[in-house]
PDB file of N, CA, C and O in Angstrom:
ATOM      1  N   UNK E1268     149.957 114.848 153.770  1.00 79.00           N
ATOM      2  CA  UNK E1268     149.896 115.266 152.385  1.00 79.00           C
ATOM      3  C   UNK E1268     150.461 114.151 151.500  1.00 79.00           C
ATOM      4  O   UNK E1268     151.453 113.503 151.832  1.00 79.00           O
ATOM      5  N   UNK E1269     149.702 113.931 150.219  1.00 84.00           N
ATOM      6  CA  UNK E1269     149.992 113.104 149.531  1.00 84.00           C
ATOM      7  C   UNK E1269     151.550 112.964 148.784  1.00 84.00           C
ATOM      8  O   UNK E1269     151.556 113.719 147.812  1.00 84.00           O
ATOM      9  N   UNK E1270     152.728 112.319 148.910  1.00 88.00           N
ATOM     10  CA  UNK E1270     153.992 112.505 148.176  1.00 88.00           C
ATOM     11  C   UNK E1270     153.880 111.714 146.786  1.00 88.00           C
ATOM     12  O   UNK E1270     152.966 110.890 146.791  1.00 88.00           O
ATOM     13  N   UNK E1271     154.465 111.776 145.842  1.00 85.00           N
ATOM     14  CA  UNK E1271     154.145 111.494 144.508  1.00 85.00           C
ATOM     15  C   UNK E1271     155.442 110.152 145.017  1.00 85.00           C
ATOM     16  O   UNK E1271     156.198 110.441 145.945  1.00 85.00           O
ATOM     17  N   UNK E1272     155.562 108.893 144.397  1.00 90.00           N
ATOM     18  CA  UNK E1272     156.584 107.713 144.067  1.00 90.00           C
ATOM     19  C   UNK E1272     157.565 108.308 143.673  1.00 90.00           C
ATOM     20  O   UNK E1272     158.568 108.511 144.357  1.00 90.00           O
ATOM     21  N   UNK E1273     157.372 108.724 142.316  1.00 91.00           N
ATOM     22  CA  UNK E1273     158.395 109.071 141.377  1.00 91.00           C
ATOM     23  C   UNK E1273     158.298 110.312 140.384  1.00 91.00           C
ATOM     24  O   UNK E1273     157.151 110.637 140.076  1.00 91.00           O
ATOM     25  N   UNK E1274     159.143 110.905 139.947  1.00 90.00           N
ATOM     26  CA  UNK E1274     158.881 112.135 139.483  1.00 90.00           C
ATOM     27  C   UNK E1274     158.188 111.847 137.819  1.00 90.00           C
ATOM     28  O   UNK E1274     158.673 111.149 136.929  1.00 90.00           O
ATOM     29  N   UNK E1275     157.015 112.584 137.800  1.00 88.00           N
ATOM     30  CA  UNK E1275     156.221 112.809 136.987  1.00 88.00           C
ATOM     31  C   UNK E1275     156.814 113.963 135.905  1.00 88.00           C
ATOM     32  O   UNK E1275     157.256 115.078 136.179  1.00 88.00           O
ATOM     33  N   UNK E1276     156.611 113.017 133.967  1.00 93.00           N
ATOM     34  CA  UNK E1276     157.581 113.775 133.008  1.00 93.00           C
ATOM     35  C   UNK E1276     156.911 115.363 133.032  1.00 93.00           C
ATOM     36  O   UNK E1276     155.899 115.580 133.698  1.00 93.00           O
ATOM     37  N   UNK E1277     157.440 116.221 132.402  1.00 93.00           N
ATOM     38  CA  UNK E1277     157.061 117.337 131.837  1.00 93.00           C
ATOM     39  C   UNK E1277     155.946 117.570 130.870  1.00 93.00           C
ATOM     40  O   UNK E1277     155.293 118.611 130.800  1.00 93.00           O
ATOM     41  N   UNK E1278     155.801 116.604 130.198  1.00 94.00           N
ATOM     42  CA  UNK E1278     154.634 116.044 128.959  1.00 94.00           C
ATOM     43  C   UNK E1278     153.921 115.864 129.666  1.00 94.00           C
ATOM     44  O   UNK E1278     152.947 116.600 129.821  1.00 94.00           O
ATOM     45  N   UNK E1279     154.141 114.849 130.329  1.00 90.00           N
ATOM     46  CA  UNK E1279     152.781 114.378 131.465  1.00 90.00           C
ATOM     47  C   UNK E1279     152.125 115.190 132.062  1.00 90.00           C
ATOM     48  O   UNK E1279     150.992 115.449 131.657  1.00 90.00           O
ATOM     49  N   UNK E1280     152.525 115.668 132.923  1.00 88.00           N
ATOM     50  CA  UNK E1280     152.022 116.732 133.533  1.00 88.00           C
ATOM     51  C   UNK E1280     151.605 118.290 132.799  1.00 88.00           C
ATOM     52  O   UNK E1280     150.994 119.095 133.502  1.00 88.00           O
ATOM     53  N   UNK E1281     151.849 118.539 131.834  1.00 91.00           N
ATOM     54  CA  UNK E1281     151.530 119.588 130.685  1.00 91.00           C
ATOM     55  C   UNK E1281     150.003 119.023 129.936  1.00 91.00           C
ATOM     56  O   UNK E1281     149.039 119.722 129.622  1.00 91.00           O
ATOM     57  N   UNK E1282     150.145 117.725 129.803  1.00 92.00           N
ATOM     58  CA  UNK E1282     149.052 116.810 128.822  1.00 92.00           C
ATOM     59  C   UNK E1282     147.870 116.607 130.008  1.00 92.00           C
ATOM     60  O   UNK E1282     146.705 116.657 129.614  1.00 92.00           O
ATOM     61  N   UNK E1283     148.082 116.414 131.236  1.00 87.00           N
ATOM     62  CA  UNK E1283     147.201 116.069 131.925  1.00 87.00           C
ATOM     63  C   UNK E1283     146.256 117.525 132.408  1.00 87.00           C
ATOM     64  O   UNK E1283     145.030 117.571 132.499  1.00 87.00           O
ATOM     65  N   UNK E1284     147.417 118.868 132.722  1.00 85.00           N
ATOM     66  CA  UNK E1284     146.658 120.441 133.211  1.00 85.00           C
ATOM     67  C   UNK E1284     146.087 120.360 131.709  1.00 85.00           C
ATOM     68  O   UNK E1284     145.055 121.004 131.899  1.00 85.00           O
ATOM     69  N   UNK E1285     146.044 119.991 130.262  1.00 88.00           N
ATOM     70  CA  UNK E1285     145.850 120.673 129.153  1.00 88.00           C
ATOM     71  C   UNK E1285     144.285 120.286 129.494  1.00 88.00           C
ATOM     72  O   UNK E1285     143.505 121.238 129.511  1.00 88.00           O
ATOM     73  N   UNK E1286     143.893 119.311 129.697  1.00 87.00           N
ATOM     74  CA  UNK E1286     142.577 118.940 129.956  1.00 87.00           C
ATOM     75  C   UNK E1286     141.417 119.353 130.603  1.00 87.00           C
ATOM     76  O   UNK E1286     140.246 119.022 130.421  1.00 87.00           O
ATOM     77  N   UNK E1287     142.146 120.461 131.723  1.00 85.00           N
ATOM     78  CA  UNK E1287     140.730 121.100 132.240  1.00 85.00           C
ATOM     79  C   UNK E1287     140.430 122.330 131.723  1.00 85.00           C
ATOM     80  O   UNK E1287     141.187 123.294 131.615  1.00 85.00           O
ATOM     81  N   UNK E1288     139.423 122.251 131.448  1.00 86.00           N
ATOM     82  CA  UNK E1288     138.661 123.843 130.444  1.00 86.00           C
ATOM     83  C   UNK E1288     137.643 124.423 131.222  1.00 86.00           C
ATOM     84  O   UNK E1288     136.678 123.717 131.516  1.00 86.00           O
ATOM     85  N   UNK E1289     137.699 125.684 131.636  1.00 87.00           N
ATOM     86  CA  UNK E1289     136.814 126.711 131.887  1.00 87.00           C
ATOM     87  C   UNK E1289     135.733 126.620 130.728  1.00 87.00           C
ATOM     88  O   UNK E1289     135.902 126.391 129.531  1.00 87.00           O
ATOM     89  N   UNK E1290     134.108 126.967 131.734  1.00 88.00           N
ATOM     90  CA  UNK E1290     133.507 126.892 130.745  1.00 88.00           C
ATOM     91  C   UNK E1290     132.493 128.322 131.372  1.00 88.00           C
ATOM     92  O   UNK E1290     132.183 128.592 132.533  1.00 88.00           O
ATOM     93  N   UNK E1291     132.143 129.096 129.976  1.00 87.00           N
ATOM     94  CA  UNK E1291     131.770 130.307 130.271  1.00 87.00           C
ATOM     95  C   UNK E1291     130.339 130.649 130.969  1.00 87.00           C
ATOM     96  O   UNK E1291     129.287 130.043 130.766  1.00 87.00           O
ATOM     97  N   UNK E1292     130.469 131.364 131.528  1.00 88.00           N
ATOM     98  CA  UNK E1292     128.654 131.561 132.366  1.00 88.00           C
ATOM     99  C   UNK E1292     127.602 131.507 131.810  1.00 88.00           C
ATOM    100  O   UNK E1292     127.680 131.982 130.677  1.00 88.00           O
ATOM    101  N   UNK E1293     126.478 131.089 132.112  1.00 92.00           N
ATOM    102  CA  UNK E1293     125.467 130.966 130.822  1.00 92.00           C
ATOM    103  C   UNK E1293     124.672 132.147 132.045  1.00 92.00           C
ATOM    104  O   UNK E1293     124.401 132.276 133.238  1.00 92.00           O
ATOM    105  N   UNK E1294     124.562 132.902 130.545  1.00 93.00           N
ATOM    106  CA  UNK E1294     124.545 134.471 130.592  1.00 93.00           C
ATOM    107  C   UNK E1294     122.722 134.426 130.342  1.00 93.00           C
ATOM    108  O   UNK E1294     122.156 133.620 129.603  1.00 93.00           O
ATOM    109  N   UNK E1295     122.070 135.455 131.127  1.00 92.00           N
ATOM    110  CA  UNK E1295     120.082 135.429 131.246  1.00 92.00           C
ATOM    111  C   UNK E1295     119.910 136.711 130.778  1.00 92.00           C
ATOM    112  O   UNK E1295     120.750 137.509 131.193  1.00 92.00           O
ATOM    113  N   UNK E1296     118.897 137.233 129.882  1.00 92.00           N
ATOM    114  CA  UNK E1296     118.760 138.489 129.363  1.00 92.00           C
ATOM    115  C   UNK E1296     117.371 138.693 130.474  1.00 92.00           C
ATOM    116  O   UNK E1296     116.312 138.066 130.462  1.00 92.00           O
ATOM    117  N   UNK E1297     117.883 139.979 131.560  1.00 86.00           N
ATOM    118  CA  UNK E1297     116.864 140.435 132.183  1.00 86.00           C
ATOM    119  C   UNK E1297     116.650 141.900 131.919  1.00 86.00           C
ATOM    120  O   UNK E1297     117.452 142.477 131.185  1.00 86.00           O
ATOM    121  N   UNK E1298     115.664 142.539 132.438  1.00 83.00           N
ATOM    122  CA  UNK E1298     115.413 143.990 132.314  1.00 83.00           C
ATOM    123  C   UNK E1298     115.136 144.448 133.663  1.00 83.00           C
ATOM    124  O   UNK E1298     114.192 144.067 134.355  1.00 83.00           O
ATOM    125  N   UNK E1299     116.374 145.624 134.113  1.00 76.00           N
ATOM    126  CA  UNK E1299     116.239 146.202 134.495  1.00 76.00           C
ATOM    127  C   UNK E1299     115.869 147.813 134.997  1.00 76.00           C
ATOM    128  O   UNK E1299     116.667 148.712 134.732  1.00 76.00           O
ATOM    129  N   UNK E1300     115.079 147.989 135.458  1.00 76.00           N
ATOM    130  CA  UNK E1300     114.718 149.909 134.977  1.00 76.00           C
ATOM    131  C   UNK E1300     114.761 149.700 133.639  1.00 76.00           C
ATOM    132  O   UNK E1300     115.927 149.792 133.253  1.00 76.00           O
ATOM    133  N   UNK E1301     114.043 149.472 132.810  1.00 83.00           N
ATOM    134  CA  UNK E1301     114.207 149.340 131.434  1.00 83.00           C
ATOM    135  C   UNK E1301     115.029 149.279 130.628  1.00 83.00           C
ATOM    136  O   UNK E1301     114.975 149.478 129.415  1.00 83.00           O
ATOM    137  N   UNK E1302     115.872 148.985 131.305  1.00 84.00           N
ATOM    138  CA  UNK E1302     116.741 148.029 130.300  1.00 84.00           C
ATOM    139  C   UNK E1302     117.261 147.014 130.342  1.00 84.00           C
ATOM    140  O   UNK E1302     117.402 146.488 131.446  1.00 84.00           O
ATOM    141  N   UNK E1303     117.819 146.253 128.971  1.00 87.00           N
ATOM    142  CA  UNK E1303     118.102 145.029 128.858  1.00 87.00           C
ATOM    143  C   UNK E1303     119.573 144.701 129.062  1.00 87.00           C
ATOM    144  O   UNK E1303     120.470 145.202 128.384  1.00 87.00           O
ATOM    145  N   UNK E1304     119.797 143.655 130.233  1.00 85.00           N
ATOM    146  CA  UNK E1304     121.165 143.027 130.801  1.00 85.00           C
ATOM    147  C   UNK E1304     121.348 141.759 130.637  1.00 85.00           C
ATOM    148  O   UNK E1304     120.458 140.965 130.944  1.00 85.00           O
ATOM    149  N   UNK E1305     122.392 141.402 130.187  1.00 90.00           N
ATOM    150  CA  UNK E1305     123.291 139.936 130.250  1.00 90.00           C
ATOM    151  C   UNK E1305     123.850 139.597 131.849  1.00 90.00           C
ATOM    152  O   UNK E1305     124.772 140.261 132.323  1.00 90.00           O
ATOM    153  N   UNK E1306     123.124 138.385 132.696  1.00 89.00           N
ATOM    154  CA  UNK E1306     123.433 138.453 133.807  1.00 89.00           C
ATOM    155  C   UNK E1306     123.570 137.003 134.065  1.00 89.00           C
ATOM    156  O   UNK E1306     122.700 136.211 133.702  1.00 89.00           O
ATOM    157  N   UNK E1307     124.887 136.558 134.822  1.00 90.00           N
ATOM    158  CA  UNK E1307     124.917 134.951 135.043  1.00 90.00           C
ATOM    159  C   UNK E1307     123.678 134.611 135.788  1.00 90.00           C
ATOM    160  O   UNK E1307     123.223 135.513 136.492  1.00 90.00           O
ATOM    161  N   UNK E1308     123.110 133.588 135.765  1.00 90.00           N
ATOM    162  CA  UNK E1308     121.857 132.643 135.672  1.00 90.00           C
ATOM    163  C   UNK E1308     121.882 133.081 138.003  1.00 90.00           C
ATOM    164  O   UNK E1308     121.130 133.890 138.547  1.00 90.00           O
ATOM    165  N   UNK E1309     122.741 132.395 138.581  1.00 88.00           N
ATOM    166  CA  UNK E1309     122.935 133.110 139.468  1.00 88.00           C
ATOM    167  C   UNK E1309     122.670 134.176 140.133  1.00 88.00           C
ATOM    168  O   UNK E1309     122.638 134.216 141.363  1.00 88.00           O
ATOM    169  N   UNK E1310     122.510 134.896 139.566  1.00 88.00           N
ATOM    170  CA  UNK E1310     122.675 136.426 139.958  1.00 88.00           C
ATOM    171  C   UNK E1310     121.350 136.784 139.513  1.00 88.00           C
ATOM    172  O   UNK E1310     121.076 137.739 140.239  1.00 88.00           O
ATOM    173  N   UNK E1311     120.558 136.624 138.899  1.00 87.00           N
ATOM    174  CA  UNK E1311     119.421 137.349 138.567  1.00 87.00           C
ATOM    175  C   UNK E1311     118.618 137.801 139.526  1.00 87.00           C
ATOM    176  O   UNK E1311     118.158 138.942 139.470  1.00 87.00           O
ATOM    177  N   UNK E1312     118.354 136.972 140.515  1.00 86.00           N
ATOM    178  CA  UNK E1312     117.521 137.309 141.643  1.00 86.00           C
ATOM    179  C   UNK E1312     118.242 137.978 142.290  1.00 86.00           C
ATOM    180  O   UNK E1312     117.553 138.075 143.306  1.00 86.00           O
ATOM    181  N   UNK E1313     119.748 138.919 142.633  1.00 87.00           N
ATOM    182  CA  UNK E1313     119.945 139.998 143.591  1.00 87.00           C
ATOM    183  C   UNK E1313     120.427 140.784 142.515  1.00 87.00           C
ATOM    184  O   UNK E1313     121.298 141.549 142.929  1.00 87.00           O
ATOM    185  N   UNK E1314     120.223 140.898 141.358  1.00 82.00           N
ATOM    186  CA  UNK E1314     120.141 142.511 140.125  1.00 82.00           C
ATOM    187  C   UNK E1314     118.234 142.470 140.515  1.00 82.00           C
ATOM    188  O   UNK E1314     117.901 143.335 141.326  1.00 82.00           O
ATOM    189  N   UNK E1315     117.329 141.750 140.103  1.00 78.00           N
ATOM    190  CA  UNK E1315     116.174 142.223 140.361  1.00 78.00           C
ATOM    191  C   UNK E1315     115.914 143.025 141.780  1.00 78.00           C
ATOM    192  O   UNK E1315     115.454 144.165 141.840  1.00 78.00           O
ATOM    193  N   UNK E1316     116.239 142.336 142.740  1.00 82.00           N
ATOM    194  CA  UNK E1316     116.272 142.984 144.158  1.00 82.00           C
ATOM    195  C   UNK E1316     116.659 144.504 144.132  1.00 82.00           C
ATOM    196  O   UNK E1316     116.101 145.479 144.636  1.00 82.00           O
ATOM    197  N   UNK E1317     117.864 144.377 143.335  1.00 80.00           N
ATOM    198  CA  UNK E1317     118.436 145.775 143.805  1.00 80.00           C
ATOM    199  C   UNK E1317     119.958 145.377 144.401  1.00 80.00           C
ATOM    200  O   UNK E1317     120.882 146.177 144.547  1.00 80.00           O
ATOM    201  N   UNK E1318     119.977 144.425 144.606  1.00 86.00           N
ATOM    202  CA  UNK E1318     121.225 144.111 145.989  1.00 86.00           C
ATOM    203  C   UNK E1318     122.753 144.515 144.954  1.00 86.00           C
ATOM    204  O   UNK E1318     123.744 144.880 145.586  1.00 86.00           O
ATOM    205  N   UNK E1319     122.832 144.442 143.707  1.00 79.00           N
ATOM    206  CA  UNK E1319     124.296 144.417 142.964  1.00 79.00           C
ATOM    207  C   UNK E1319     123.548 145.760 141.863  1.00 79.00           C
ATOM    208  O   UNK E1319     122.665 145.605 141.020  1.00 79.00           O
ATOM    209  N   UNK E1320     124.133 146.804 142.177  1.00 74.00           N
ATOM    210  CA  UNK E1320     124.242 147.999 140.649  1.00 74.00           C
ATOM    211  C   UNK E1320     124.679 147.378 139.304  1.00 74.00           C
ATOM    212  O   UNK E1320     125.487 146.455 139.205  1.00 74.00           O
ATOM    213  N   UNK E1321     124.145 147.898 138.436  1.00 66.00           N
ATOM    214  CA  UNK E1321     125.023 147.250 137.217  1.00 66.00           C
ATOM    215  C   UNK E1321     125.082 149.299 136.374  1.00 66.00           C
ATOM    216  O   UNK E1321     125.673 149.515 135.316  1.00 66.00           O
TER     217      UNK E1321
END
């Protein structure tokens, strides 16, 4: 396992996690049994199947 040299500031390490961002699902308008669902891009093909209830 990797050991760090020297201890890394509080800033630093606060400034460096601030940088990674979640980014939200890009959401597919399908119809199921007649009606209309918001479904990650993913998933569309096992809501059509049947395989996941919504």
């Amino acid at each position: 396992m990797a050991v760090p040299k020297r201890k890394v500031s509080r800033s630093n390490t606060r400034h460096r996690r601030a940088q990674w961002k979640a980014t939200a699902p890009q959401l597919v308008r399908i119809t199921v049994e007649g009606r209309g669902h918001l479904v990650p891009r993913p998933l569309v093909r096992a809501y059509e199947r049947g395989l996941i209830k919504l």
